[in-house]
Amino acid sequence: MNGTSEGPAPAADLDGSVVTESDITTPARTERATAARTEPPSHRAAFAAAPLAMAVVDREGTVVDANPAFGELLGVVPRELTGALAADLVDLTSDARTWHSYREVLRGRQAKLRCKRRLKHPDGHSMWAQITITPLADETPGVLLSVADITARRELQARLRHLQMHDPVTRLPNRTLFFERLTAALEPESYEQGGTGRIGLCYLDLDGFQAVNDTLGHRVGDRLLAAVAERLTRCAGEAGQGRATAPLVARLGGDEFALLVEDSTGTEQLADLAEALLKAIQAPFDVSGHRMSVSASIGVVERRAEGTSATGLMQAADTTLYWAKADGRDRWTLFDPERNAHRMTRQALASTLRPAIERGEFQLEYQPLVGMEDGRLRGVEALVRWNHPQFGMLTPNRFIALAEEDGSIVPLGRWILATACRQARQWQLDHPDEPPIFVSVNVAVRQVWDSDLVADVAKTLAETGLAPHLLQLELTESAVMGSAGRPLQALQALSDMGVGIAIDDFGTGYSNLAYLSRLPVSVLKLDGSFVRGFQYEGEGVAPNPADEVVVEAMIQLAHRLGLTVTAECVETSAQATRLRRIGCDTGQGWLYSRPVSPDRISGLMGAQV
């Protein structure tokens, strides 16, 4: 019986020289065989009757005796094995490491050798054998070779591994096997031997699948998953036509699937596959008497295999799948490094927001609010900046939304309020002969819900000595118009305290004018989009009369309600002239000043801006 692999068949003597089969004389073999047969009768009987296949091998690697079980295993009469090279019989020469260890055992330099081999029987069937080689007892020269048939055990292990590595619902490879294949595909030896050296991944999630489980039950949901798996597998097979391998389809869990494309040819190949997957899933399914339509979102990643890790690839795919969901579902989205960098920056900012407040990384700048009639400073809006150690100076649009999401807007808002009020009081003390200016501070609705804003304002005014009428709080139109319950009560309490309440970006939200009359509001800040319509007057371009009509109507309405109006984004003198003509009270914008440091505001007090 020969091994499945051919290799060198020499045996080695004690001094390391190579001895071939033809070097061993027949008398020597006969002598060793006779010695083996002269062992004690009890040993001979046990050796002959043992169900385990065994053979005695001399120091040169030649079989001197074999029991019937050994002959039966190899399909040979035992006496015909005498004089054969044991290494050839059980395939010990197919790899260098095993061959070396075998020779070391023969020489007495290694205590034991144990290995597994796939052997081929003369009748054609194959078997897996566990081979053990140990020195003979009592200093007897040679070794005992035993061979155990472990074919059944190996088959059981293979079945267990298949069950362990495959999903029972869809019969697809599961997450464990998928990551095993992915990791292997990213090993250098996998892509350096040839191929494109690239790898692609389609990460797929069914849209709204949970509703199927909730309404029709998990049994129907499982059958739907199995039907989806069949379509994905069919698409993978069609995509693999004419290629070395088809994409690997796996179920990663729940309603998530992945298709791994080894040796991908570029993003076009992955895009075509993603399109085919979407179309395949969009066709209606007939499951357990129910006709249903589902869709999927797919994140697509394609890149060079070199330098890519399994974790990195899956993170990119997961991020891209999230984008596909956020962009409207029932679509595929390709990984975008720039978009991902923005997301990573956003995460980095979110994770460091609270510590940054404690470290004092924030600062305030102030933008003047100027009277339209006389051009003099009336107040300032406090605008927060984050002096980030890594990303530099950041404006509010980079981090305020994050602060509102994680609740850090509350401590940040307290710091802004205290700092702005303290600065306004300082300007008042530094310029006693000038009319005091008010400071306007932006407030998020979450500050009202998650903290006692009224108490915070009262405490700040008391500590800084700033008069309530010199503080103005700005809330967005959507926040104020939707106020009810606690937010409305807080606004009313602040107004009763003497604090001004302004609606920021007015005209872009609910615009519920009837409700406006019942709110404790004192100022409307017109959104900059209205003011930008004025910018062409005096520049050779006729202005749009409708812009002026709309803005003038809002200003007149505000005045009739006892409110003052501030126009944002005033950038040209032409805009200022038109706003002044239709009665706007205050202007804010780059025409007057960009946001500046506190000392620059000191220089503007008492002068025409």
mmCIF file of N, CA, C and O in Angstrom, residues 28 35 57 64 149 250 341 357 482 502 542 557:
data_model
loop_
_atom_site.group_PDB
_atom_site.id
_atom_site.type_symbol
_atom_site.label_atom_id
_atom_site.label_comp_id
_atom_site.label_asym_id
_atom_site.label_seq_id
_atom_site.Cartn_x
_atom_site.Cartn_y
_atom_site.Cartn_z
ATOM 1 N N ALA A 28 20.588 -10.744 5.948
ATOM 2 C CA ALA A 28 20.398 -9.845 7.086
ATOM 3 C C ALA A 28 18.921 -9.750 7.429
ATOM 4 O O ALA A 28 18.531 -9.764 8.593
ATOM 5 N N ALA A 35 14.893 -13.411 14.427
ATOM 6 C CA ALA A 35 14.995 -12.896 15.799
ATOM 7 C C ALA A 35 13.633 -12.454 16.291
ATOM 8 O O ALA A 35 13.284 -12.659 17.457
ATOM 9 N N VAL A 57 10.007 -2.623 13.093
ATOM 10 C CA VAL A 57 10.887 -2.024 12.090
ATOM 11 C C VAL A 57 12.285 -1.916 12.689
ATOM 12 O O VAL A 57 12.453 -1.488 13.838
ATOM 13 N N VAL A 64 10.601 -5.999 9.810
ATOM 14 C CA VAL A 64 11.097 -7.348 10.109
ATOM 15 C C VAL A 64 9.966 -8.278 10.507
ATOM 16 O O VAL A 64 10.121 -9.506 10.478
ATOM 17 N N ASP A 149 -6.841 3.098 11.973
ATOM 18 C CA ASP A 149 -7.759 3.649 10.973
ATOM 19 C C ASP A 149 -8.661 4.685 11.654
ATOM 20 O O ASP A 149 -9.469 4.349 12.511
ATOM 21 N N ALA A 250 -22.177 34.294 2.292
ATOM 22 C CA ALA A 250 -22.268 33.887 3.689
ATOM 23 C C ALA A 250 -23.368 34.666 4.378
ATOM 24 O O ALA A 250 -23.672 35.805 4.016
ATOM 25 N N ALA A 341 -13.475 59.660 6.221
ATOM 26 C CA ALA A 341 -12.602 60.509 7.029
ATOM 27 C C ALA A 341 -13.423 61.526 7.805
ATOM 28 O O ALA A 341 -13.135 61.808 8.985
ATOM 29 N N ILE A 357 -14.267 70.390 27.367
ATOM 30 C CA ILE A 357 -14.879 71.431 28.204
ATOM 31 C C ILE A 357 -14.099 71.569 29.502
ATOM 32 O O ILE A 357 -13.799 72.683 29.956
ATOM 33 N N GLY A 482 -42.471 75.070 18.456
ATOM 34 C CA GLY A 482 -42.963 73.795 18.948
ATOM 35 C C GLY A 482 -42.960 73.706 20.452
ATOM 36 O O GLY A 482 -43.214 72.648 21.018
ATOM 37 N N ALA A 502 -35.122 85.777 21.757
ATOM 38 C CA ALA A 502 -35.086 85.990 20.305
ATOM 39 C C ALA A 502 -35.299 84.677 19.574
ATOM 40 O O ALA A 502 -34.829 83.619 20.010
ATOM 41 N N ALA A 542 -31.161 94.091 -11.609
ATOM 42 C CA ALA A 542 -32.420 94.517 -10.993
ATOM 43 C C ALA A 542 -32.794 93.580 -9.856
ATOM 44 O O ALA A 542 -32.774 92.360 -10.021
ATOM 45 N N LEU A 557 -45.308 93.019 10.531
ATOM 46 C CA LEU A 557 -46.025 92.134 11.440
ATOM 47 C C LEU A 557 -45.334 92.095 12.794
ATOM 48 O O LEU A 557 -45.993 92.170 13.849
#
